[in-house]
Amino acid sequence: MIRKGSARLSPRSLNQIHGNLVVSGITSRGLQPVRDLLLSCIASFRGGMDYARKLFDGIPPPGPDLFMHNAMLRGYAHAGAPHAAFALYSRMEPAGLMPDGFTFCYLLRACCAHFSMPACSGAGWQVHAVVAKLGFLEDAFVRNALINMHAKCGDLGVAGMLLAEASERDIVAWSAVIAGHAARGNLDVARQMFDRCRHKDIVCWNVMLGAYAKNGEMEKARELFDCAPEKDVVSWNTIITGYSTQGMLEQALEVFDEMRGAGWMPDDATIVSLLSCCVNAGSLDAGRMIHSLHLEGRRISILTGNALVSMYAKCGDVNTAMEVFSWMKEKDVWTWNSIIGGLALHGQAEKSVQVFSKMLEEKIHPNEISFLCVLVACSHAGLVEEGQRYFSLMKERYGIEPNAKHCSCIVDMLGRAGLLDEAFAIVSSMRQPSAVVWRTLLGACRTHGDLALGKIAQERLLSIKGDASGDYVLLSGIYSSYGEWSRVETVRRSMDKRGLRKVVGCAQIGHKNTDLSTR
């Protein structure tokens, strides 16, 4: 019904084509050009449906046909906009349009998109009722969409009943129910169903493999992987990602070598998983090896480029991170975030702020992570005016509401500069300041010896979380710095009454397979 591979066009090209259609009469050459443009709009904006909706609403009488409604439903389903999908569906009957199998497949997919579990199940049951009423239960595609929806929404009994009505060879249905049980942690039930399925294809094998990998059952995942009659790139990526998620870099690299030895080319998912594992393990050498052997001299995607920049930045090689950043021809906001955050993390805060300023100059729209990175940089470099300006810019120009992390950064920055009243004003303006924010203010009060404000911060901390010994220690430190030993004693007694003890500091050094701890 909906064509696959609709061309992705730039916004400018779409505007030109749309303008030509309007000038010549949007339906003067029939509906097919409009259908093609609508599909391109949905494909080109990667989840943004605003332009497509304007085009859809601007089609003159008799208005959009069933194909166009289904195209919009598909777009909303992929964009994770279930409410918009159902609102559009409700307009079909008044417009004299009867839904078909594609309509229900897209609606059921929308149910699984971003509804909460009860809402997903409720909306799904409404679609199920209409499907049964109109006689679409015999449609294998619609039935499989129902099975998938019920399995994802937790109605596994219903999914099993529908599976019983499906053909034994309907692997899509079997895979959906297996995945549903696995998603709920019922790995034993999922494996029993997997073993019962007589006509397993590679997708079914990958579903069970992914279930083990996502739940950290890597021994079982490896055993199943080795038994698989055939493998594809998804199979290899699943086992590599599983090891990477568990921090098992050595095993992930072993499978990677096996993958290459078997003649498979790694794709973006493979490389990103391995680089992420290198970050978690702090292994810069492994990251460099992956870069030099598999990426140098090749045109890389934004996704892989971002992973490289992030890996080098987080592992401490900021210079190479900047080199990769510089030769990347295409960048998105996450590319900029990685380098801004990496520079801030490794003592190059002023350069981090400069890169953020360049990002704004190049009209890249920052997100909340961008501002968090630059606020961290401003805090570390003591750039109070710049930090306050960016904090205001975030709210006023970009409409991003500061969260607890942003506020903690700005409070830390003001606290380091001794501007405790300004920091307290920021905390007081928050709806529900978190313990982290109050603790940041308390730490600044200890540094600058503000007894009164420190007492307020500690009282607020106790009302939020009264069992953190570190908060008492901070307040005790403020009193001791002013020689208020009676108050120090009072704080210590409060700790004793609550059964709190100061946590002993320790350091851990890993050497091969041995951990040497010192206290």
Short mmCIF file of C-alpha atoms in Angstrom, two decimals:
data_model
loop_
_atom_site.label_atom_id
_atom_site.label_comp_id
_atom_site.label_asym_id
_atom_site.label_seq_id
_atom_site.Cartn_x
_atom_site.Cartn_y
_atom_site.Cartn_z
CA MET A 1 0.00 0.00 0.00
CA ILE A 2 2.72 2.46 1.01
CA ARG A 3 5.80 2.43 -1.15
CA LYS A 4 9.08 1.55 0.44
CA GLY A 5 12.12 3.64 -0.26
CA SER A 6 10.30 6.94 -0.82
CA ALA A 7 12.92 9.53 -1.74
CA ARG A 8 14.26 11.72 1.04
CA LEU A 9 14.44 15.31 -0.10
CA SER A 10 15.77 18.47 1.49
CA PRO A 11 13.22 20.92 2.96
CA ARG A 12 14.08 23.35 0.16
CA SER A 13 13.34 20.74 -2.54
CA LEU A 14 10.06 19.83 -0.88
CA ASN A 15 9.05 23.50 -0.75
CA GLN A 16 9.85 23.93 -4.45
CA ILE A 17 7.85 20.85 -5.49
CA HIS A 18 4.98 21.86 -3.22
CA GLY A 19 5.02 25.39 -4.66
CA ASN A 20 4.90 24.10 -8.24
CA LEU A 21 1.92 21.90 -7.39
CA VAL A 22 0.07 24.82 -5.78
CA VAL A 23 0.73 27.10 -8.77
CA SER A 24 -0.43 24.49 -11.30
CA GLY A 25 -3.38 23.41 -9.18
CA ILE A 26 -2.57 20.89 -6.50
CA THR A 27 -4.80 18.17 -7.98
CA SER A 28 -4.73 19.26 -11.63
CA ARG A 29 -2.62 16.23 -12.62
CA GLY A 30 -4.51 13.82 -10.39
CA LEU A 31 -3.71 12.72 -6.87
CA GLN A 32 -0.57 10.68 -7.61
CA PRO A 33 1.90 13.65 -7.50
CA VAL A 34 0.36 14.69 -4.18
CA ARG A 35 0.68 11.15 -2.84
CA ASP A 36 4.34 11.02 -3.87
CA LEU A 37 5.06 14.40 -2.26
CA LEU A 38 3.29 13.37 0.94
CA LEU A 39 5.38 10.20 1.17
CA SER A 40 8.56 12.22 0.60
CA CYS A 41 7.55 14.67 3.35
CA ILE A 42 7.05 11.80 5.80
CA ALA A 43 10.36 10.16 4.84
CA SER A 44 12.45 13.35 4.72
CA PHE A 45 11.75 14.87 8.12
CA ARG A 46 12.66 11.73 10.13
CA GLY A 47 9.74 11.73 12.50
CA GLY A 48 8.68 15.38 12.05
CA MET A 49 5.13 15.33 10.74
CA ASP A 50 4.29 19.05 10.77
CA TYR A 51 5.08 19.71 7.10
CA ALA A 52 3.30 16.54 5.98
CA ARG A 53 0.24 17.53 8.01
CA LYS A 54 0.12 21.00 6.42
CA LEU A 55 0.23 19.41 2.98
CA PHE A 56 -2.41 16.85 3.98
CA ASP A 57 -4.79 19.49 5.39
CA GLY A 58 -4.31 21.68 2.30
CA ILE A 59 -5.60 19.12 -0.20
CA PRO A 60 -8.79 20.56 -1.75
CA PRO A 61 -12.13 18.69 -1.94
CA PRO A 62 -12.87 15.85 -2.17
CA GLY A 63 -9.84 15.75 0.12
CA PRO A 64 -7.25 13.08 0.94
CA ASP A 65 -8.05 9.52 -0.06
CA LEU A 66 -7.53 6.30 1.90
CA PHE A 67 -3.92 5.94 0.66
CA MET A 68 -3.04 9.39 2.05
CA HIS A 69 -4.72 8.70 5.38
CA ASN A 70 -2.78 5.46 5.68
CA ALA A 71 0.45 7.26 4.78
CA MET A 72 -0.16 9.75 7.58
CA LEU A 73 -1.03 6.98 10.05
CA ARG A 74 2.20 5.22 9.14
CA GLY A 75 4.16 8.44 9.65
CA TYR A 76 2.58 9.08 13.06
CA ALA A 77 3.25 5.48 14.10
CA HIS A 78 6.95 5.79 13.18
CA ALA A 79 7.16 9.22 14.83
CA GLY A 80 5.78 7.88 18.11
CA ALA A 81 2.66 10.08 17.98
CA PRO A 82 -0.24 7.73 18.85
CA HIS A 83 -2.65 10.48 19.86
CA ALA A 84 -2.27 12.19 16.48
CA ALA A 85 -2.73 8.83 14.72
CA PHE A 86 -6.00 8.09 16.50
CA ALA A 87 -7.27 11.65 16.03
CA LEU A 88 -6.70 11.28 12.28
CA TYR A 89 -8.35 7.84 12.23
CA SER A 90 -11.47 9.32 13.87
CA ARG A 91 -11.87 11.61 10.84
CA MET A 92 -11.98 8.77 8.33
CA GLU A 93 -15.55 7.56 8.84
CA PRO A 94 -17.10 11.08 8.64
CA ALA A 95 -15.12 11.53 5.39
CA GLY A 96 -16.74 8.36 3.99
CA LEU A 97 -13.54 6.29 4.07
CA MET A 98 -13.56 2.64 5.13
CA PRO A 99 -10.36 1.44 6.83
CA ASP A 100 -8.44 -1.44 5.31
CA GLY A 101 -5.81 -3.85 6.63
CA PHE A 102 -3.03 -1.28 6.31
CA THR A 103 -5.02 1.17 8.44
CA PHE A 104 -5.21 -1.30 11.31
CA CYS A 105 -1.57 -2.38 11.02
CA TYR A 106 -0.42 1.24 11.37
CA LEU A 107 -2.87 1.96 14.24
CA LEU A 108 -1.68 -1.09 16.14
CA ARG A 109 1.92 -0.05 15.63
CA ALA A 110 1.01 3.41 16.96
CA CYS A 111 -0.46 1.76 20.08
CA CYS A 112 2.97 0.36 20.91
CA ALA A 113 4.78 3.62 20.23
CA HIS A 114 4.62 5.91 23.28
CA PHE A 115 1.46 5.01 25.14
CA SER A 116 1.94 3.90 28.72
CA MET A 117 1.20 0.22 29.33
CA PRO A 118 -2.49 0.60 30.41
CA ALA A 119 -3.18 3.13 27.64
CA CYS A 120 -1.46 0.89 25.08
CA SER A 121 -3.63 -2.04 26.08
CA GLY A 122 -6.83 0.04 26.18
CA ALA A 123 -6.31 1.63 22.76
CA GLY A 124 -5.20 -1.72 21.34
CA TRP A 125 -8.34 -3.45 22.57
CA GLN A 126 -10.48 -0.78 20.87
CA VAL A 127 -8.70 -1.46 17.57
CA HIS A 128 -9.02 -5.22 18.20
CA ALA A 129 -12.79 -4.83 18.58
CA VAL A 130 -13.11 -2.92 15.30
CA VAL A 131 -10.89 -5.46 13.53
CA ALA A 132 -13.14 -8.31 14.71
CA LYS A 133 -16.31 -6.38 13.81
CA LEU A 134 -15.15 -5.67 10.26
CA GLY A 135 -13.86 -9.21 9.69
CA PHE A 136 -10.12 -8.48 9.45
CA LEU A 137 -9.03 -11.20 11.88
CA GLU A 138 -8.51 -13.52 8.91
CA ASP A 139 -5.95 -11.11 7.46
CA ALA A 140 -2.58 -12.58 8.47
CA PHE A 141 -0.88 -9.16 8.51
CA VAL A 142 -3.55 -7.64 10.77
CA ARG A 143 -3.57 -10.69 13.05
CA ASN A 144 0.22 -10.53 13.40
CA ALA A 145 -0.02 -6.82 14.19
CA LEU A 146 -2.57 -7.67 16.90
CA ILE A 147 -0.32 -10.40 18.31
CA ASN A 148 2.64 -8.00 18.37
CA MET A 149 0.58 -5.27 20.06
CA HIS A 150 -0.84 -7.55 22.77
CA ALA A 151 2.60 -9.10 23.39
CA LYS A 152 4.27 -5.70 23.76
CA CYS A 153 1.46 -4.38 25.97
CA GLY A 154 1.69 -7.37 28.29
CA ASP A 155 -1.51 -9.21 27.27
CA LEU A 156 0.42 -12.40 26.63
CA GLY A 157 -2.61 -14.66 27.18
CA VAL A 158 -4.48 -12.94 24.36
CA ALA A 159 -1.37 -12.99 22.17
CA GLY A 160 -1.12 -16.75 22.78
CA MET A 161 -4.78 -17.29 21.84
CA LEU A 162 -4.28 -15.41 18.58
CA LEU A 163 -1.10 -17.39 17.95
CA ALA A 164 -3.12 -20.62 18.25
CA GLU A 165 -5.30 -19.42 15.36
CA ALA A 166 -2.28 -18.63 13.17
CA SER A 167 -0.48 -21.03 10.90
CA GLU A 168 2.25 -23.12 12.46
CA ARG A 169 4.56 -21.68 9.82
CA ASP A 170 3.75 -18.06 10.75
CA ILE A 171 7.17 -17.26 12.19
CA VAL A 172 6.33 -13.55 12.60
CA ALA A 173 3.58 -14.44 15.07
CA TRP A 174 5.79 -16.89 16.98
CA SER A 175 8.64 -14.36 17.17
CA ALA A 176 6.31 -11.65 18.51
CA VAL A 177 5.06 -13.83 21.37
CA ILE A 178 8.58 -15.05 22.19
CA ALA A 179 9.77 -11.43 22.29
CA GLY A 180 6.79 -10.49 24.50
CA HIS A 181 7.64 -13.12 27.11
CA ALA A 182 11.32 -12.17 26.99
CA ALA A 183 10.53 -8.47 27.47
CA ARG A 184 8.71 -9.36 30.71
CA GLY A 185 11.70 -11.36 31.94
CA ASN A 186 10.04 -14.74 31.32
CA LEU A 187 13.11 -16.18 29.63
CA ASP A 188 12.28 -19.78 30.47
CA VAL A 189 8.82 -19.47 28.88
CA ALA A 190 10.33 -17.68 25.87
CA ARG A 191 12.87 -20.48 25.44
CA GLN A 192 10.17 -23.16 25.72
CA MET A 193 8.19 -21.46 22.97
CA PHE A 194 11.34 -21.07 20.89
CA ASP A 195 12.05 -24.81 21.21
CA ARG A 196 8.43 -25.65 20.31
CA CYS A 197 8.54 -23.59 17.14
CA ARG A 198 9.27 -26.04 14.31
CA HIS A 199 9.88 -23.61 11.48
CA LYS A 200 12.33 -21.15 13.02
CA ASP A 201 13.93 -18.66 10.66
CA ILE A 202 16.88 -16.40 11.32
CA VAL A 203 14.62 -13.66 12.74
CA CYS A 204 13.27 -16.07 15.35
CA TRP A 205 16.81 -17.11 16.32
CA ASN A 206 17.82 -13.46 16.62
CA VAL A 207 14.80 -12.68 18.83
CA MET A 208 15.79 -15.39 21.33
CA LEU A 209 19.45 -14.43 21.10
CA GLY A 210 18.54 -10.80 21.80
CA ALA A 211 16.41 -11.85 24.78
CA TYR A 212 19.38 -13.55 26.44
CA ALA A 213 21.76 -10.71 25.58
CA LYS A 214 19.46 -7.96 26.90
CA ASN A 215 19.03 -9.82 30.18
CA GLY A 216 22.77 -10.35 30.61
CA GLU A 217 22.58 -14.12 30.10
CA MET A 218 25.68 -14.14 27.92
CA GLU A 219 26.66 -17.79 28.42
CA LYS A 220 23.26 -18.92 27.15
CA ALA A 221 23.39 -16.29 24.40
CA ARG A 222 26.78 -17.56 23.22
CA GLU A 223 25.60 -21.18 23.34
CA LEU A 224 22.54 -20.33 21.23
CA PHE A 225 24.64 -18.23 18.87
CA ASP A 226 27.02 -21.14 18.26
CA CYS A 227 24.06 -23.47 17.55
CA ALA A 228 22.36 -21.14 15.04
CA PRO A 229 22.15 -22.81 11.60
CA GLU A 230 22.76 -19.45 9.92
CA LYS A 231 23.75 -15.97 10.99
CA ASP A 232 23.33 -12.49 9.61
CA VAL A 233 24.82 -9.14 10.63
CA VAL A 234 22.03 -8.73 13.22
CA SER A 235 23.10 -12.00 14.89
CA TRP A 236 26.72 -10.85 15.13
CA ASN A 237 25.74 -7.38 16.34
CA THR A 238 23.42 -8.82 18.98
CA ILE A 239 26.11 -10.94 20.61
CA ILE A 240 28.72 -8.16 20.34
CA THR A 241 26.30 -5.62 21.87
CA GLY A 242 25.44 -8.07 24.64
CA TYR A 243 29.09 -8.46 25.61
CA SER A 244 29.64 -4.69 25.27
CA THR A 245 26.69 -3.89 27.54
CA GLN A 246 28.11 -6.20 30.19
CA GLY A 247 31.53 -4.53 29.89
CA MET A 248 33.12 -7.70 28.50
CA LEU A 249 35.41 -6.00 26.00
CA GLU A 250 37.73 -8.96 25.45
CA GLN A 251 34.85 -11.27 24.53
CA ALA A 252 33.26 -8.61 22.32
CA LEU A 253 36.51 -8.20 20.39
CA GLU A 254 36.85 -11.98 20.03
CA VAL A 255 33.41 -12.20 18.42
CA PHE A 256 34.28 -9.20 16.26
CA ASP A 257 37.34 -11.06 14.96
CA GLU A 258 35.18 -14.15 14.31
CA MET A 259 32.71 -11.96 12.41
CA ARG A 260 35.41 -10.61 10.12
CA GLY A 261 36.90 -14.09 9.69
CA ALA A 262 33.50 -15.37 8.57
CA GLY A 263 33.42 -12.72 5.84
CA TRP A 264 30.91 -10.33 7.42
CA MET A 265 31.46 -6.58 7.15
CA PRO A 266 30.80 -4.66 10.38
CA ASP A 267 28.13 -1.98 10.10
CA ASP A 268 27.48 1.15 12.18
CA ALA A 269 25.80 -0.83 14.97
CA THR A 270 28.84 -3.12 15.30
CA ILE A 271 31.36 -0.28 15.53
CA VAL A 272 29.21 1.87 17.86
CA SER A 273 28.73 -1.05 20.27
CA LEU A 274 32.46 -1.79 20.36
CA LEU A 275 33.45 1.86 20.83
CA SER A 276 30.89 2.20 23.61
CA CYS A 277 32.42 -0.83 25.31
CA CYS A 278 35.89 0.75 24.97
CA VAL A 279 34.55 3.83 26.78
CA ASN A 280 33.03 1.77 29.60
CA ALA A 281 36.26 -0.22 29.99
CA GLY A 282 38.44 2.91 29.65
CA SER A 283 40.41 1.16 26.92
CA LEU A 284 41.79 3.84 24.63
CA ASP A 285 44.15 1.34 22.95
CA ALA A 286 41.24 -0.90 21.87
CA GLY A 287 39.37 2.13 20.56
CA ARG A 288 42.39 3.24 18.55
CA MET A 289 42.78 -0.26 17.13
CA ILE A 290 39.14 -0.33 15.96
CA HIS A 291 39.59 3.11 14.41
CA SER A 292 42.84 2.33 12.58
CA LEU A 293 41.87 -1.14 11.32
CA HIS A 294 38.29 -0.57 10.29
CA LEU A 295 37.57 3.12 9.81
CA GLU A 296 40.63 4.98 8.56
CA GLY A 297 40.35 5.97 4.92
CA ARG A 298 36.64 5.14 4.81
CA ARG A 299 33.71 7.50 4.61
CA ILE A 300 31.93 7.13 7.93
CA SER A 301 28.40 7.98 8.96
CA ILE A 302 27.43 10.61 11.53
CA LEU A 303 26.56 7.81 13.95
CA THR A 304 30.02 6.21 13.76
CA GLY A 305 31.76 9.61 13.75
CA ASN A 306 29.89 10.62 16.90
CA ALA A 307 30.89 7.35 18.59
CA LEU A 308 34.55 7.98 17.68
CA VAL A 309 34.52 11.55 18.97
CA SER A 310 32.80 10.40 22.17
CA MET A 311 35.25 7.50 22.67
CA TYR A 312 38.37 9.63 22.26
CA ALA A 313 36.96 12.46 24.38
CA LYS A 314 35.83 10.24 27.25
CA CYS A 315 39.04 8.19 27.20
CA GLY A 316 41.14 11.36 27.54
CA ASP A 317 42.57 11.80 24.01
CA VAL A 318 40.93 15.15 23.39
CA ASN A 319 43.33 16.12 20.59
CA THR A 320 42.36 13.12 18.45
CA ALA A 321 38.70 13.76 19.31
CA MET A 322 39.13 17.27 17.87
CA GLU A 323 40.82 15.86 14.75
CA VAL A 324 37.94 13.45 14.11
CA PHE A 325 35.46 16.24 14.80
CA SER A 326 37.24 18.54 12.32
CA TRP A 327 37.30 16.11 9.39
CA MET A 328 33.70 14.96 9.83
CA LYS A 329 31.85 16.43 6.83
CA GLU A 330 28.44 15.99 8.43
CA LYS A 331 27.74 16.85 12.05
CA ASP A 332 24.61 16.89 14.18
CA VAL A 333 23.92 18.23 17.66
CA TRP A 334 25.31 15.05 19.25
CA THR A 335 28.64 15.52 17.46
CA TRP A 336 28.95 18.97 18.98
CA ASN A 337 27.77 17.73 22.40
CA SER A 338 30.46 15.03 22.45
CA ILE A 339 33.33 17.43 21.79
CA ILE A 340 32.00 20.19 24.08
CA GLY A 341 31.52 17.71 26.92
CA GLY A 342 34.89 16.03 26.30
CA LEU A 343 36.79 19.32 26.40
CA ALA A 344 34.99 20.36 29.59
CA LEU A 345 35.71 17.00 31.23
CA HIS A 346 39.45 17.12 30.54
CA GLY A 347 40.40 20.59 31.71
CA GLN A 348 39.89 22.55 28.49
CA ALA A 349 36.82 24.41 29.68
CA GLU A 350 37.51 27.68 27.87
CA LYS A 351 37.95 25.85 24.57
CA SER A 352 34.72 23.98 25.30
CA VAL A 353 32.89 27.31 25.63
CA GLN A 354 34.47 28.52 22.35
CA VAL A 355 33.24 25.40 20.52
CA PHE A 356 29.75 25.94 21.95
CA SER A 357 29.78 29.53 20.68
CA LYS A 358 30.81 28.29 17.23
CA MET A 359 27.96 25.78 17.35
CA LEU A 360 25.49 28.64 17.87
CA GLU A 361 27.13 30.65 15.07
CA GLU A 362 26.59 27.73 12.68
CA LYS A 363 22.88 27.71 13.56
CA ILE A 364 22.97 24.27 15.17
CA HIS A 365 20.02 24.09 17.57
CA PRO A 366 21.40 23.07 20.99
CA ASN A 367 19.48 20.65 23.20
CA GLU A 368 19.46 20.21 26.98
CA ILE A 369 22.64 18.09 26.86
CA SER A 370 24.45 20.87 24.95
CA PHE A 371 23.64 23.35 27.70
CA LEU A 372 24.58 20.90 30.43
CA CYS A 373 28.03 20.45 28.84
CA VAL A 374 28.68 24.16 28.48
CA LEU A 375 27.46 24.91 32.00
CA VAL A 376 29.88 22.28 33.35
CA ALA A 377 32.65 24.00 31.37
CA CYS A 378 31.70 27.43 32.73
CA SER A 379 31.63 26.05 36.28
CA HIS A 380 35.08 24.47 35.99
CA ALA A 381 36.62 27.55 34.36
CA GLY A 382 34.94 30.06 36.68
CA LEU A 383 33.23 31.78 33.74
CA VAL A 384 30.35 33.10 35.82
CA GLU A 385 29.01 35.74 33.43
CA GLU A 386 29.06 33.35 30.47
CA GLY A 387 27.39 30.63 32.53
CA GLN A 388 24.60 32.93 33.67
CA ARG A 389 24.11 34.12 30.10
CA TYR A 390 23.84 30.57 28.73
CA PHE A 391 21.48 29.60 31.57
CA SER A 392 19.17 32.47 30.58
CA LEU A 393 19.60 31.73 26.86
CA MET A 394 18.50 28.15 27.39
CA LYS A 395 15.15 29.26 28.78
CA GLU A 396 14.47 32.46 26.86
CA ARG A 397 15.66 31.71 23.30
CA TYR A 398 15.45 27.92 23.08
CA GLY A 399 12.55 27.23 25.44
CA ILE A 400 14.41 24.50 27.34
CA GLU A 401 13.29 24.20 30.95
CA PRO A 402 16.33 23.69 33.21
CA ASN A 403 16.33 20.33 34.99
CA ALA A 404 18.05 19.36 38.26
CA LYS A 405 21.41 18.79 36.52
CA HIS A 406 21.41 22.25 34.90
CA CYS A 407 20.51 23.90 38.20
CA SER A 408 23.14 21.89 40.06
CA CYS A 409 25.77 23.12 37.56
CA ILE A 410 24.78 26.77 37.86
CA VAL A 411 24.63 26.50 41.67
CA ASP A 412 28.07 24.87 41.67
CA MET A 413 29.44 27.63 39.41
CA LEU A 414 28.03 30.42 41.60
CA GLY A 415 29.12 28.60 44.75
CA ARG A 416 32.73 28.24 43.51
CA ALA A 417 32.74 31.99 42.84
CA GLY A 418 31.45 32.73 46.36
CA LEU A 419 28.13 34.07 45.07
CA LEU A 420 26.12 32.11 47.61
CA ASP A 421 23.10 34.44 47.70
CA GLU A 422 22.71 34.15 43.93
CA ALA A 423 23.09 30.37 44.18
CA PHE A 424 20.43 30.25 46.91
CA ALA A 425 18.11 32.33 44.72
CA ILE A 426 18.46 29.77 41.90
CA VAL A 427 17.68 26.90 44.29
CA SER A 428 14.70 28.77 45.76
CA SER A 429 13.27 29.37 42.28
CA MET A 430 13.09 25.63 41.58
CA ARG A 431 9.77 23.85 42.10
CA GLN A 432 11.26 20.86 43.87
CA PRO A 433 15.01 21.19 44.39
CA SER A 434 16.64 17.76 44.54
CA ALA A 435 19.01 16.56 47.24
CA VAL A 436 21.87 16.93 44.74
CA VAL A 437 21.20 20.66 44.32
CA TRP A 438 20.96 21.32 48.08
CA ARG A 439 24.12 19.24 48.65
CA THR A 440 25.95 21.31 46.04
CA LEU A 441 24.92 24.49 47.88
CA LEU A 442 25.92 22.97 51.23
CA GLY A 443 29.37 22.14 49.84
CA ALA A 444 29.80 25.73 48.66
CA CYS A 445 28.73 26.98 52.11
CA ARG A 446 31.47 24.85 53.68
CA THR A 447 34.07 26.18 51.24
CA HIS A 448 33.17 29.81 51.94
CA GLY A 449 32.17 29.39 55.60
CA ASP A 450 28.55 30.55 55.38
CA LEU A 451 27.08 29.13 58.61
CA ALA A 452 23.53 30.48 58.26
CA LEU A 453 22.98 29.34 54.68
CA GLY A 454 24.70 26.03 55.37
CA LYS A 455 22.24 25.35 58.19
CA ILE A 456 19.30 26.07 55.86
CA ALA A 457 20.70 23.79 53.17
CA GLN A 458 21.27 20.98 55.67
CA GLU A 459 17.72 21.27 57.08
CA ARG A 460 16.28 21.05 53.57
CA LEU A 461 18.47 18.03 52.87
CA LEU A 462 17.22 16.29 56.01
CA SER A 463 13.62 16.86 54.92
CA ILE A 464 14.38 15.21 51.58
CA LYS A 465 16.84 12.51 52.59
CA GLY A 466 17.86 12.25 56.22
CA ASP A 467 20.11 9.23 56.03
CA ALA A 468 23.15 10.62 54.16
CA SER A 469 26.09 10.84 56.54
CA GLY A 470 27.98 13.08 54.11
CA ASP A 471 25.48 15.92 54.63
CA TYR A 472 26.17 15.92 58.38
CA VAL A 473 29.90 15.80 57.76
CA LEU A 474 29.68 18.86 55.48
CA LEU A 475 27.77 20.87 58.10
CA SER A 476 30.16 19.71 60.81
CA GLY A 477 33.03 20.93 58.65
CA ILE A 478 31.48 24.39 58.40
CA TYR A 479 31.16 24.66 62.19
CA SER A 480 34.67 23.34 62.82
CA SER A 481 36.19 25.87 60.40
CA TYR A 482 34.80 28.62 62.67
CA GLY A 483 35.76 26.87 65.90
CA GLU A 484 32.12 26.20 66.83
CA TRP A 485 32.99 22.93 68.58
CA SER A 486 29.77 22.68 70.59
CA ARG A 487 27.81 22.68 67.36
CA VAL A 488 30.18 20.13 65.88
CA GLU A 489 29.39 17.92 68.86
CA THR A 490 25.64 18.46 68.36
CA VAL A 491 25.91 17.36 64.72
CA ARG A 492 27.91 14.27 65.72
CA ARG A 493 25.29 13.34 68.33
CA SER A 494 22.55 13.69 65.71
CA MET A 495 24.45 11.25 63.54
CA ASP A 496 24.75 8.80 66.45
CA LYS A 497 21.02 9.01 67.19
CA ARG A 498 20.22 8.17 63.58
CA GLY A 499 22.79 5.36 63.52
CA LEU A 500 24.84 7.08 60.80
CA ARG A 501 28.55 6.56 60.34
CA LYS A 502 30.97 8.41 58.12
CA VAL A 503 31.80 6.24 55.12
CA VAL A 504 35.47 5.30 55.09
CA GLY A 505 37.21 6.55 51.97
CA CYS A 506 38.89 3.99 49.77
CA ALA A 507 40.72 3.69 46.47
CA GLN A 508 40.73 0.70 44.15
CA ILE A 509 43.45 -0.15 41.64
CA GLY A 510 42.87 -2.90 39.08
CA HIS A 511 45.91 -4.91 37.98
CA LYS A 512 45.10 -7.67 35.47
CA ASN A 513 42.69 -9.94 37.33
CA THR A 514 43.50 -8.65 40.81
CA ASP A 515 41.93 -5.72 42.65
CA LEU A 516 44.15 -4.03 45.22
CA SER A 517 42.12 -1.87 47.61
CA THR A 518 43.53 0.72 49.99
CA ARG A 519 41.76 2.65 52.70
#
